[in-house]
Amino acid sequence: MPAERRTLDGTPAGEPHFCHNPREYTPGVAAVSTIPSPGPATTPAATGPTSPVPPPGRETDAATLARVAERTAGKLLAPPALHRLADVVPAPQQVQPDPTEDWVLPAEAVIVASADPAALTVAAQLAGLLRPATGYPLPVTDATAPAPVDGIALVLDEAADLGAEGYRLDVTPNGVRITAVTATGLFHGVQTLRQLLPPAIESPVPVTEHWTLPGGTITDAPRFPYRGAMLDVARHFFAVEDVLRVVDHLARYKLNHLHLHLTDDQGWRIAVDAWPRLATVGGATEVGGGPGGHYTKADYERIVTYAAARHITVVPEIDLPGHTNSALVAYPELAPDKIAPPPYTGTEVGFSYVDPADERTYDFVTDVLAELAAITPGPWLHIGGDEAFKVKGEVYTGFVERVQRIVAGLGKTVVGWHQLAPAAHVDGRVLQWWGTNGEDPITVEAVREGARLIVSPGNHAYLDMKYAPDTPIGHDWAGLIDVRKAYDWDPGSHVTDVPEAAVLGVEAPLWTESVTSLADIELLLLPRLPAIAELGWSPRATHDWDGFRDRLAGQGPRWATAGISFHRAPEIPWPTIPSQRRPSQADAATL
Ligand code: TNX
């Protein structure tokens, strides 16, 4: 039967959405059971003393019949799909639902991937995502030309017209097939597949559930190549595990860059062999007087590797020439007066700077950036450049131009806050816009000379802004940012006179002056991160607040099931959410 073309979010006119009727939602997790993980791929009919499991490839007719019967019964028993093919965040480019093509993941499903190490890695990641909740073995095999199987096929196809990150996902009664040109595309397709399964798929323990996938085809690719979030690990230090968990959140929503703000007045967070006191002394402080901390190179490489495995590029930032008090505490020779300032644990900005008139400063910058470049596989080095209030005019631009040359000499592409704009252009330069009114002739001029923009408007994309006056943590200098404010703007036209072609992408920064724990991070990140992710990924034509908030609402039970805390933003029609885990402190504060 030909697929019926629906509206972009897949909603036929007048069709009620389950989120509007929370009572219809029966979370699978309510049925958490202790079913043991099955051993080899079997069906209930094929197990038991009288029905030995035939060796693979030698199934009896009876076993085949039993499998078919079970699948058919499963379909008859299955409740109508709880969500539809279009209930995905970020919204896919194109959705063609076909409810006659639903598929129920059977216990004996296999995952077949193209015989390519990167594709097989994605297949193994998919199996790792699906095994805990299903309890199914989901063996991963390769095939030179994977044919449709009653299972999941991940197919690399160089000839497919899907771009570097796109994918196509087909759900038919034979199973699911994800096709992409690259393993990155397959990985994004897997994130979509995950959201097409019932929320109970997020359960860390086996759950009784019909693992129904809505039938049809999704064809998807991102609007912008750069989609990111920033974590400030300088104002407060966060353990590697916390950062890895943030990486997981990014991956879910198809973000592909993690910007780490590694240095600031309150702490220096990355080990540098040539300047060891940066980490040991400069890293020993944080906002509020806590112990701080720093990443060893091995820690940093762990983050980079974990992110890379999730198709995310780390963008490290060394903020220069301002925001450097912690470096001056460690090495007073870098200070303009050569006197060590006291360690700083407050939240003011703009008072510190490394001496732009001293050659030793450029040795420091070169050593730091060279060591960082050596452990950073991605193309970017972010050099900050914001709020250097005491380094003005030509001294500032001269400093920046020199540092830009150092970055280029290391074979990296320079990124900096948009204050870098008046400095001369260098090849590939990227400016990160963080203004609040979309007007800046100096940035426009830099773009005319070839700079590209990452847009992070303070009043839409800053995740450290409060949602509402009673949000327990966060700032409000750029205004309050509720979910709608985070969602309702357009990165492609936000900065006046900057054409969409010059916009590399979008990033949501999380500054951490008031953020001290993972629960705090999640409170501010979720649910606004998916809003920014959708702006970066989805075609503008899909932009629709009502549709978005319904789809976003569907993420709530997934987070709750996975034990992820989030802000129950009142403008989102959250369905009844299973309370599988005890709410975190942050949740308690905002429920
Ligand atoms: C401005 S945005 C800063 C940061 C602060 C942030 C707090 C930018 C480039 N600089 O130093 O942490 O505001 O919202």
Coordinates of C-alpha atoms and ligand atoms in Angstrom, one line a residue:
M1 CA 0.0 0.0 0.0
P2 CA 1.5 3.3 -1.0
A3 CA 2.5 5.5 2.0
E4 CA 0.1 8.3 2.7
R5 CA 1.8 11.7 2.6
R6 CA 1.0 13.6 5.8
T7 CA 1.9 17.0 7.2
L8 CA 5.5 17.6 8.0
D9 CA 5.1 16.4 11.6
G10 CA 3.1 13.4 10.3
T11 CA -0.1 14.5 11.9
P12 CA -3.2 14.0 9.7
A13 CA -5.6 16.9 10.4
G14 CA -7.7 16.3 13.4
E15 CA -5.8 13.3 14.7
P16 CA -5.6 13.5 18.4
H17 CA -2.1 13.4 19.9
F18 CA -1.5 11.0 22.8
C19 CA 0.2 13.7 24.8
H20 CA -3.0 15.7 24.9
N21 CA -4.6 12.9 26.7
P22 CA -2.2 11.7 29.4
R23 CA -4.6 9.0 30.6
E24 CA -4.1 7.2 27.4
Y25 CA -0.4 6.9 28.2
T26 CA 0.5 3.6 29.9
P27 CA 4.2 3.7 30.5
G28 CA 5.8 0.3 29.9
V29 CA 8.0 0.9 32.9
A30 CA 5.0 0.4 35.1
A31 CA 5.3 -3.2 34.2
V32 CA 8.9 -3.5 35.2
S33 CA 9.4 -7.2 35.8
T34 CA 12.3 -9.3 36.7
I35 CA 12.3 -11.5 33.6
P36 CA 15.7 -12.9 33.3
S37 CA 17.8 -12.1 30.2
P38 CA 17.1 -14.9 27.7
G39 CA 20.1 -16.9 26.6
P40 CA 20.2 -17.8 22.9
A41 CA 17.7 -16.4 20.5
T42 CA 14.6 -18.5 21.2
T43 CA 10.9 -18.1 21.2
P44 CA 8.8 -19.2 24.2
A45 CA 7.3 -21.9 22.0
A46 CA 10.7 -23.3 21.2
T47 CA 12.0 -23.5 24.8
G48 CA 11.2 -26.0 27.5
P49 CA 12.2 -29.6 27.9
T50 CA 10.2 -30.9 25.0
S51 CA 11.3 -28.3 22.5
P52 CA 15.1 -28.2 22.4
V53 CA 16.5 -25.1 20.6
P54 CA 17.6 -26.1 17.2
P55 CA 21.1 -25.0 16.3
P56 CA 21.2 -21.7 14.3
G57 CA 20.3 -22.3 10.7
R58 CA 18.7 -25.6 11.4
E59 CA 15.4 -24.5 12.8
T60 CA 12.6 -27.0 12.4
D61 CA 9.4 -26.1 10.5
A62 CA 7.6 -26.2 13.9
A63 CA 10.0 -23.7 15.3
T64 CA 9.5 -21.4 12.3
L65 CA 5.8 -21.8 12.6
A66 CA 5.9 -21.0 16.3
R67 CA 7.9 -17.9 15.6
V68 CA 5.5 -16.7 13.0
A69 CA 2.6 -17.5 15.3
E70 CA 4.2 -15.6 18.1
R71 CA 4.8 -12.6 16.0
T72 CA 1.3 -12.6 14.7
A73 CA -0.1 -12.9 18.2
G74 CA 2.2 -10.2 19.4
K75 CA 0.7 -7.9 16.7
L76 CA -2.8 -8.8 17.7
L77 CA -2.1 -8.2 21.3
A78 CA 0.0 -5.1 20.8
P79 CA -1.7 -1.8 21.8
P80 CA -1.8 0.7 19.1
A81 CA 1.6 2.4 18.7
L82 CA 1.9 4.9 21.5
H83 CA 3.6 7.4 19.3
R84 CA 3.9 8.0 15.6
L85 CA 6.7 8.0 13.1
A86 CA 6.9 11.8 13.3
D87 CA 7.2 11.9 17.1
V88 CA 10.9 12.5 16.9
V89 CA 13.1 15.3 18.3
P90 CA 14.7 16.9 16.4
A91 CA 12.0 16.9 13.7
P92 CA 13.1 14.8 10.7
Q93 CA 13.3 16.4 7.3
Q94 CA 10.7 14.1 5.8
V95 CA 8.3 11.6 7.3
Q96 CA 6.1 9.2 5.4
P97 CA 4.1 7.1 7.9
D98 CA 2.5 3.9 6.9
P99 CA 0.6 2.4 9.9
T100 CA 0.0 -0.8 7.9
E101 CA 3.8 -1.4 8.1
D102 CA 4.3 -1.4 11.9
W103 CA 6.9 -3.9 13.1
V104 CA 7.3 -5.5 16.5
L105 CA 10.9 -6.2 17.5
P106 CA 11.0 -10.0 18.2
A107 CA 13.1 -11.6 20.8
E108 CA 15.2 -13.4 18.2
A109 CA 15.9 -10.3 16.1
V110 CA 19.4 -9.9 14.8
I111 CA 21.3 -6.7 14.0
V112 CA 23.1 -6.9 10.6
A113 CA 25.5 -4.2 9.6
S114 CA 27.6 -3.5 6.5
A115 CA 31.0 -5.2 6.9
D116 CA 32.7 -1.9 7.9
P117 CA 34.3 -1.4 11.3
A118 CA 32.6 1.9 11.9
A119 CA 29.2 0.6 10.9
L120 CA 29.7 -2.5 13.1
T121 CA 30.5 -0.2 16.0
V122 CA 27.2 1.6 15.5
A123 CA 25.5 -1.8 15.4
A124 CA 27.1 -2.8 18.7
Q125 CA 26.1 0.6 20.2
L126 CA 22.5 -0.1 19.0
A127 CA 22.5 -3.5 20.6
G128 CA 23.9 -2.0 23.8
L129 CA 21.0 0.5 23.8
L130 CA 18.3 -2.1 23.2
R131 CA 19.5 -5.1 25.3
P132 CA 18.9 -3.8 28.9
A133 CA 15.2 -3.0 28.5
T134 CA 14.2 -5.8 26.0
G135 CA 16.4 -8.5 27.6
Y136 CA 16.9 -9.8 24.0
P137 CA 20.2 -11.1 22.9
L138 CA 20.3 -9.1 19.7
P139 CA 23.4 -10.6 18.2
V140 CA 25.3 -8.4 15.8
T141 CA 26.5 -9.8 12.5
D142 CA 28.0 -8.4 9.4
A143 CA 27.1 -8.9 5.8
T144 CA 28.8 -7.6 2.7
A145 CA 25.4 -6.7 1.3
P146 CA 22.9 -6.8 4.1
A147 CA 19.6 -8.0 2.9
P148 CA 16.4 -7.1 4.7
V149 CA 16.1 -9.4 7.6
D150 CA 13.6 -9.8 10.4
G151 CA 15.6 -7.6 12.5
I152 CA 17.6 -4.4 12.1
A153 CA 19.9 -3.7 9.2
L154 CA 22.4 -0.9 9.2
V155 CA 23.5 -0.3 5.6
L156 CA 26.3 1.9 4.4
D157 CA 25.6 3.0 0.8
E158 CA 28.0 5.4 -0.7
A159 CA 25.6 6.1 -3.6
A160 CA 22.7 7.2 -1.4
D161 CA 21.8 10.9 -1.7
L162 CA 21.8 11.5 2.1
G163 CA 24.9 13.7 2.7
A164 CA 27.6 13.3 5.4
E165 CA 25.2 13.0 8.3
G166 CA 21.9 12.0 6.8
Y167 CA 20.1 8.7 7.0
R168 CA 17.0 6.9 5.8
L169 CA 15.0 4.7 8.1
D170 CA 12.5 2.3 6.8
V171 CA 10.2 0.4 9.1
T172 CA 8.4 -2.5 7.3
P173 CA 6.9 -5.8 8.5
N174 CA 10.3 -7.3 7.8
G175 CA 12.1 -5.1 10.2
V176 CA 14.0 -1.8 10.2
R177 CA 16.6 -0.7 7.8
I178 CA 18.8 2.3 8.3
T179 CA 20.7 3.5 5.3
A180 CA 23.4 6.1 5.3
V181 CA 26.5 7.2 3.4
T182 CA 28.6 7.3 6.6
A183 CA 28.7 5.7 10.1
T184 CA 27.7 9.1 11.4
G185 CA 24.5 9.0 9.4
L186 CA 23.8 5.5 10.8
F187 CA 24.5 6.7 14.3
H188 CA 21.9 9.5 13.9
G189 CA 19.5 7.0 12.4
V190 CA 19.9 4.9 15.5
Q191 CA 19.0 7.8 17.7
T192 CA 15.8 8.2 15.8
L193 CA 15.1 4.4 16.0
R194 CA 15.5 4.7 19.8
Q195 CA 12.8 7.4 19.9
L196 CA 10.4 5.3 17.8
L197 CA 10.4 2.5 20.4
P198 CA 8.2 2.9 23.5
P199 CA 9.7 5.0 26.3
A200 CA 10.3 1.8 28.3
I201 CA 13.2 1.1 26.0
E202 CA 15.1 3.5 28.3
S203 CA 14.7 1.1 31.2
P204 CA 18.0 -0.2 32.6
V205 CA 16.3 -3.5 33.5
P206 CA 14.2 -5.8 31.4
V207 CA 10.6 -4.7 30.9
T208 CA 7.5 -6.5 29.6
E209 CA 6.5 -4.5 26.5
H210 CA 5.5 -4.8 22.9
W211 CA 8.4 -3.2 21.2
T212 CA 6.3 -1.8 18.4
L213 CA 7.9 0.5 15.8
P214 CA 5.6 2.7 13.7
G215 CA 5.8 1.8 10.0
G216 CA 6.9 4.0 7.2
T217 CA 10.0 5.9 6.1
I218 CA 12.0 8.8 7.5
T219 CA 14.5 10.6 5.3
D220 CA 16.6 13.0 7.3
A221 CA 19.6 15.3 7.2
P222 CA 20.7 18.3 9.2
R223 CA 20.1 21.9 8.3
F224 CA 23.5 23.1 9.7
P225 CA 26.8 21.3 9.9
Y226 CA 27.7 22.6 13.4
R227 CA 25.3 21.8 16.2
G228 CA 26.7 22.1 19.7
A229 CA 26.5 22.7 23.4
M230 CA 29.1 24.3 25.7
L231 CA 29.9 23.2 29.2
D232 CA 31.9 25.6 31.4
V233 CA 34.1 23.3 33.5
A234 CA 36.1 26.3 34.7
R235 CA 33.6 28.1 37.0
H236 CA 32.9 24.8 38.6
F237 CA 34.8 21.7 37.8
F238 CA 32.9 18.5 36.7
A239 CA 34.2 15.0 36.8
V240 CA 34.9 13.1 33.6
E241 CA 31.8 10.9 34.2
D242 CA 29.5 14.0 34.3
V243 CA 31.0 15.3 31.0
L244 CA 30.4 11.9 29.5
R245 CA 26.8 12.0 30.5
V246 CA 26.4 15.4 28.9
V247 CA 27.9 13.8 25.7
D248 CA 25.1 11.2 25.9
H249 CA 22.5 13.9 26.0
L250 CA 24.0 15.6 23.0
A251 CA 24.1 12.4 21.0
R252 CA 20.5 11.7 21.7
Y253 CA 19.5 14.9 19.9
K254 CA 22.0 14.6 17.1
L255 CA 24.3 17.4 18.3
N256 CA 27.8 17.0 17.0
H257 CA 30.0 19.4 18.9
L258 CA 30.9 19.6 22.6
H259 CA 32.6 22.9 23.4
L260 CA 34.5 22.7 26.6
H261 CA 35.3 26.1 28.3
L262 CA 38.5 24.8 29.9
T263 CA 39.9 28.0 31.5
D264 CA 38.6 31.0 33.3
D265 CA 39.4 33.3 36.2
Q266 CA 38.2 30.8 38.7
G267 CA 40.1 27.7 37.5
W268 CA 42.4 26.2 34.9
R269 CA 41.2 22.7 34.0
I270 CA 43.6 21.1 31.6
A271 CA 47.1 19.8 32.3
V272 CA 49.9 21.4 30.3
D273 CA 53.3 19.7 30.6
A274 CA 55.3 22.8 29.8
W275 CA 53.5 24.9 32.4
P276 CA 52.5 22.4 35.1
R277 CA 51.3 24.9 37.7
L278 CA 48.5 26.0 35.5
A279 CA 46.6 22.8 36.5
T280 CA 48.1 22.1 39.9
V281 CA 47.8 25.7 41.2
G282 CA 45.5 27.4 38.7
G283 CA 43.1 24.4 38.8
A284 CA 42.8 24.2 42.6
T285 CA 40.0 26.8 42.9
E286 CA 36.4 27.3 41.7
V287 CA 33.5 29.6 42.3
G288 CA 32.4 29.6 45.9
G289 CA 35.7 28.3 47.3
G290 CA 35.3 24.6 46.4
P291 CA 38.3 22.4 45.6
G292 CA 38.2 22.7 41.8
G293 CA 40.2 20.2 39.9
H294 CA 41.6 19.6 36.4
Y295 CA 41.7 17.0 33.7
T296 CA 44.9 15.1 33.1
K297 CA 45.7 14.6 29.4
A298 CA 44.4 11.1 29.8
D299 CA 41.1 12.4 31.2
Y300 CA 40.7 14.8 28.4
E301 CA 41.5 12.1 25.8
R302 CA 38.9 9.9 27.5
I303 CA 36.3 12.6 26.9
V304 CA 37.4 13.1 23.3
T305 CA 37.4 9.4 22.6
Y306 CA 34.0 8.9 24.2
A307 CA 32.6 11.9 22.2
A308 CA 34.1 10.7 19.0
A309 CA 32.5 7.3 19.4
R310 CA 29.2 9.2 19.5
H311 CA 30.2 11.2 16.4
I312 CA 30.8 14.3 18.5
T313 CA 33.8 16.6 18.1
V314 CA 35.3 18.3 21.1
V315 CA 36.0 22.0 20.7
P316 CA 38.4 23.0 23.5
E317 CA 38.5 26.7 24.6
I318 CA 41.4 28.5 26.2
D319 CA 40.0 31.9 27.0
L320 CA 42.4 34.7 26.1
P321 CA 43.6 37.4 26.8
G322 CA 41.0 38.0 29.6
H323 CA 39.4 35.5 31.9
T324 CA 42.9 34.4 32.9
N325 CA 43.2 35.1 36.6
S326 CA 43.9 31.4 37.4
A327 CA 46.8 31.4 35.0
L328 CA 48.2 34.5 36.6
V329 CA 48.0 33.0 40.0
A330 CA 50.0 30.0 38.7
Y331 CA 52.5 32.1 36.7
P332 CA 52.7 35.7 37.8
E333 CA 55.3 36.4 35.0
L334 CA 52.3 36.5 32.7
A335 CA 50.6 39.3 34.6
P336 CA 51.1 42.9 33.4
D337 CA 52.6 43.9 36.8
K338 CA 54.3 40.5 37.3
I339 CA 52.6 40.2 40.7
A340 CA 50.5 37.1 41.5
P341 CA 46.9 38.2 42.0
P342 CA 44.9 36.4 44.7
P343 CA 43.0 33.3 43.6
Y344 CA 39.5 34.4 42.5
T345 CA 36.3 32.5 43.4
G346 CA 33.7 35.2 42.7
T347 CA 31.6 35.7 39.6
E348 CA 32.7 39.1 38.2
V349 CA 34.2 39.2 34.8
G350 CA 36.6 41.4 32.8
F351 CA 39.3 42.3 35.3
S352 CA 42.2 39.9 34.4
Y353 CA 44.5 39.6 31.4
V354 CA 47.7 38.1 30.3
D355 CA 50.4 40.7 29.4
P356 CA 50.1 41.3 25.6
A357 CA 53.4 43.3 25.6
D358 CA 55.5 40.4 27.0
E359 CA 57.0 37.8 24.6
R360 CA 56.8 35.3 27.4
T361 CA 53.0 35.5 27.0
Y362 CA 53.2 34.2 23.4
D363 CA 55.5 31.3 24.6
F364 CA 52.8 30.4 27.0
V365 CA 50.0 30.7 24.4
T366 CA 52.0 28.6 21.9
D367 CA 52.9 25.9 24.4
V368 CA 49.4 25.6 25.7
L369 CA 47.7 25.5 22.3
A370 CA 50.3 23.2 20.8
E371 CA 49.8 20.7 23.7
L372 CA 46.1 21.0 23.4
A373 CA 46.1 20.6 19.6
A374 CA 48.1 17.4 19.9
I375 CA 45.4 15.8 22.0
T376 CA 42.5 17.2 20.0
P377 CA 41.6 15.3 16.9
G378 CA 38.9 17.8 15.8
P379 CA 39.8 20.8 13.6
W380 CA 38.9 23.6 16.1
L381 CA 40.7 25.5 18.7
H382 CA 38.6 28.1 20.5
I383 CA 40.6 31.1 21.9
G384 CA 37.8 32.9 23.7
G385 CA 38.4 36.6 23.3
D386 CA 35.4 37.8 25.3
E387 CA 35.2 40.5 27.9
A388 CA 38.9 41.5 27.8
F389 CA 37.8 44.9 29.0
K390 CA 41.3 46.0 30.0
V391 CA 43.0 45.1 26.6
K392 CA 41.6 47.6 24.2
G393 CA 41.8 48.7 20.5
E394 CA 45.0 47.8 18.6
V395 CA 46.5 46.1 21.5
Y396 CA 43.6 43.7 21.6
T397 CA 43.4 43.1 17.8
G398 CA 47.2 42.7 17.7
F399 CA 47.1 40.1 20.4
V400 CA 44.2 38.2 18.7
E401 CA 45.8 38.3 15.3
R402 CA 49.0 36.8 16.7
V403 CA 47.1 34.1 18.5
Q404 CA 45.1 33.4 15.3
R405 CA 48.4 32.9 13.5
I406 CA 49.6 30.5 16.2
V407 CA 46.4 28.4 15.8
A408 CA 46.8 28.4 12.0
G409 CA 50.4 27.3 12.5
L410 CA 49.2 24.3 14.5
G411 CA 47.0 23.3 11.6
K412 CA 43.8 24.1 13.4
T413 CA 40.9 26.4 12.6
V414 CA 40.3 29.3 15.0
V415 CA 37.0 29.9 16.8
G416 CA 36.4 32.7 19.2
W417 CA 33.6 34.8 20.7
H418 CA 32.4 37.5 18.4
Q419 CA 34.5 40.1 20.1
L420 CA 37.3 38.7 17.9
A421 CA 35.5 40.4 14.9
P422 CA 37.7 43.5 14.6
A423 CA 40.9 41.4 14.3
A424 CA 42.0 40.7 10.7
H425 CA 40.5 37.6 9.0
V426 CA 42.3 34.3 8.9
D427 CA 41.3 31.4 6.7
G428 CA 38.3 29.5 8.0
R429 CA 37.8 31.7 11.1
V430 CA 34.6 31.1 13.0
L431 CA 33.0 33.7 15.4
Q432 CA 30.6 32.6 18.1
W433 CA 27.8 35.2 18.3
W434 CA 26.5 35.6 21.9
G435 CA 24.8 39.0 21.6
T436 CA 21.2 39.6 22.6
N437 CA 19.8 41.9 19.9
G438 CA 21.1 40.5 16.6
E439 CA 22.7 43.7 15.5
D440 CA 26.5 44.1 15.1
P441 CA 28.0 45.8 12.1
I442 CA 31.5 44.7 13.2
T443 CA 30.5 41.1 13.1
V444 CA 28.8 41.6 9.8
E445 CA 32.0 43.1 8.4
A446 CA 34.0 40.1 9.6
V447 CA 31.5 37.8 7.9
R448 CA 31.9 39.8 4.7
E449 CA 35.6 39.1 4.9
G450 CA 34.9 35.4 5.1
A451 CA 34.2 34.5 8.8
R452 CA 31.4 32.1 9.5
L453 CA 29.2 32.3 12.6
I454 CA 28.1 29.9 15.3
V455 CA 25.0 31.5 16.7
S456 CA 24.4 31.4 20.5
P457 CA 22.2 34.4 21.3
G458 CA 22.4 35.1 25.0
N459 CA 18.6 35.6 25.2
H460 CA 17.7 32.4 23.4
A461 CA 20.5 29.8 23.6
Y462 CA 22.2 30.5 27.0
L463 CA 21.2 27.5 29.1
D464 CA 22.5 29.3 32.2
M465 CA 19.6 31.7 32.1
K466 CA 16.7 30.9 34.4
Y467 CA 13.5 29.5 33.0
A468 CA 11.3 31.7 35.3
P469 CA 12.0 34.0 38.3
D470 CA 11.7 31.0 40.7
T471 CA 14.3 28.8 38.9
P472 CA 16.6 27.9 41.8
I473 CA 19.8 28.4 39.9
G474 CA 21.0 30.4 36.9
H475 CA 21.3 33.9 35.7
D476 CA 18.9 36.5 34.2
W477 CA 21.2 39.1 32.7
A478 CA 20.0 38.1 29.2
G479 CA 16.4 37.6 30.4
L480 CA 14.4 34.6 31.3
I481 CA 14.5 31.7 28.8
D482 CA 11.5 29.4 29.0
V483 CA 11.3 26.5 26.5
R484 CA 9.4 28.6 24.0
K485 CA 12.0 31.4 24.0
A486 CA 14.7 28.7 23.5
Y487 CA 12.8 27.4 20.5
D488 CA 11.2 30.4 18.8
W489 CA 14.0 32.0 16.9
D490 CA 15.8 31.2 13.6
P491 CA 19.6 30.7 13.6
G492 CA 19.6 31.3 9.8
S493 CA 18.3 34.9 10.0
H494 CA 19.1 35.9 13.6
V495 CA 22.0 38.2 13.0
T496 CA 20.9 41.1 10.8
D497 CA 22.7 41.2 7.5
V498 CA 24.4 37.8 8.0
P499 CA 23.1 35.4 5.3
E500 CA 22.2 31.9 6.3
A501 CA 25.1 30.6 4.1
A502 CA 27.5 32.2 6.6
V503 CA 25.9 30.4 9.5
L504 CA 27.9 27.3 10.4
G505 CA 25.5 26.4 13.0
V506 CA 24.1 26.9 16.5
E507 CA 25.4 26.2 20.0
A508 CA 23.8 26.3 23.5
P509 CA 26.4 27.4 26.1
L510 CA 26.0 26.4 29.7
W511 CA 28.0 28.7 32.0
T512 CA 28.3 27.3 35.5
E513 CA 28.8 30.0 38.0
S514 CA 25.7 28.7 39.9
V515 CA 25.8 25.1 38.6
T516 CA 27.5 22.7 41.0
S517 CA 26.2 19.2 40.2
L518 CA 25.1 16.9 37.5
A519 CA 21.5 17.4 38.6
D520 CA 22.0 21.2 38.2
I521 CA 23.4 20.6 34.7
E522 CA 20.4 18.5 33.7
L523 CA 17.9 20.9 35.2
L524 CA 19.2 23.7 33.0
L525 CA 19.9 21.5 29.9
L526 CA 16.7 19.6 29.8
P527 CA 14.3 20.3 28.2
R528 CA 15.9 23.3 26.5
L529 CA 18.8 21.4 24.8
P530 CA 16.4 19.6 22.5
A531 CA 14.9 22.9 21.4
I532 CA 18.3 24.2 20.3
A533 CA 19.1 20.8 18.8
E534 CA 16.0 21.1 16.7
L535 CA 16.9 24.6 15.5
G536 CA 20.3 23.2 14.4
W537 CA 19.0 20.0 12.7
S538 CA 15.5 20.4 11.4
P539 CA 14.4 22.2 8.2
R540 CA 12.9 25.6 9.0
A541 CA 9.6 24.4 7.4
T542 CA 9.1 22.1 10.3
H543 CA 9.3 24.9 12.8
D544 CA 6.1 24.9 14.8
W545 CA 5.8 25.5 18.6
D546 CA 2.7 23.5 19.1
G547 CA 4.1 20.4 17.3
F548 CA 7.4 20.8 19.0
R549 CA 6.0 20.9 22.5
D550 CA 4.0 17.8 22.0
R551 CA 7.0 15.9 20.6
L552 CA 9.1 17.3 23.5
A553 CA 6.5 16.1 26.0
G554 CA 7.1 12.6 24.7
Q555 CA 10.8 12.8 25.8
G556 CA 9.8 13.2 29.5
P557 CA 8.9 9.6 30.1
R558 CA 12.1 8.6 28.3
W559 CA 14.2 10.7 30.6
A560 CA 12.3 9.6 33.7
T561 CA 12.8 6.0 32.7
A562 CA 16.5 6.5 32.1
G563 CA 16.9 8.2 35.5
I564 CA 17.7 11.6 33.9
S565 CA 16.5 14.6 35.8
F566 CA 14.9 17.5 34.0
H567 CA 12.8 20.6 34.6
R568 CA 9.1 20.0 34.3
A569 CA 8.5 23.1 32.3
P570 CA 4.9 24.1 32.8
E571 CA 4.3 25.0 29.1
I572 CA 5.0 21.4 28.0
P573 CA 2.1 18.9 28.2
W574 CA 4.1 16.1 29.9
P575 CA 2.3 12.8 30.0
T576 CA 2.0 11.0 33.3
I577 CA 5.6 10.2 33.9
P578 CA 6.7 7.1 35.7
S579 CA 8.5 7.7 39.0
Q580 CA 10.9 4.8 38.6
R581 CA 13.7 6.7 40.3
R582 CA 13.6 9.0 43.3
P583 CA 13.4 12.5 42.0
S584 CA 16.7 14.4 42.3
Q585 CA 17.0 17.5 44.4
A586 CA 16.8 19.6 41.2
D587 CA 13.5 18.0 40.3
A588 CA 12.1 18.5 43.7
A589 CA 12.9 22.1 43.5
T590 CA 11.1 22.6 40.2
L591 CA 8.3 20.1 40.2
Ligands
TNX1 C1 29.1 36.1 29.7 S1 29.2 35.0 27.1 C2 30.3 35.4 29.6 C3 30.7 34.4 30.6 C4 29.7 34.3 31.7 C5 28.3 34.4 31.1 C6 27.3 34.2 32.2 C7 30.6 35.1 27.3 C8 31.4 34.9 26.1 N1 31.1 35.5 28.5 O1 32.0 34.8 31.1 O2 29.9 33.1 32.4 O3 28.2 35.6 30.6 O4 26.0 34.1 31.6

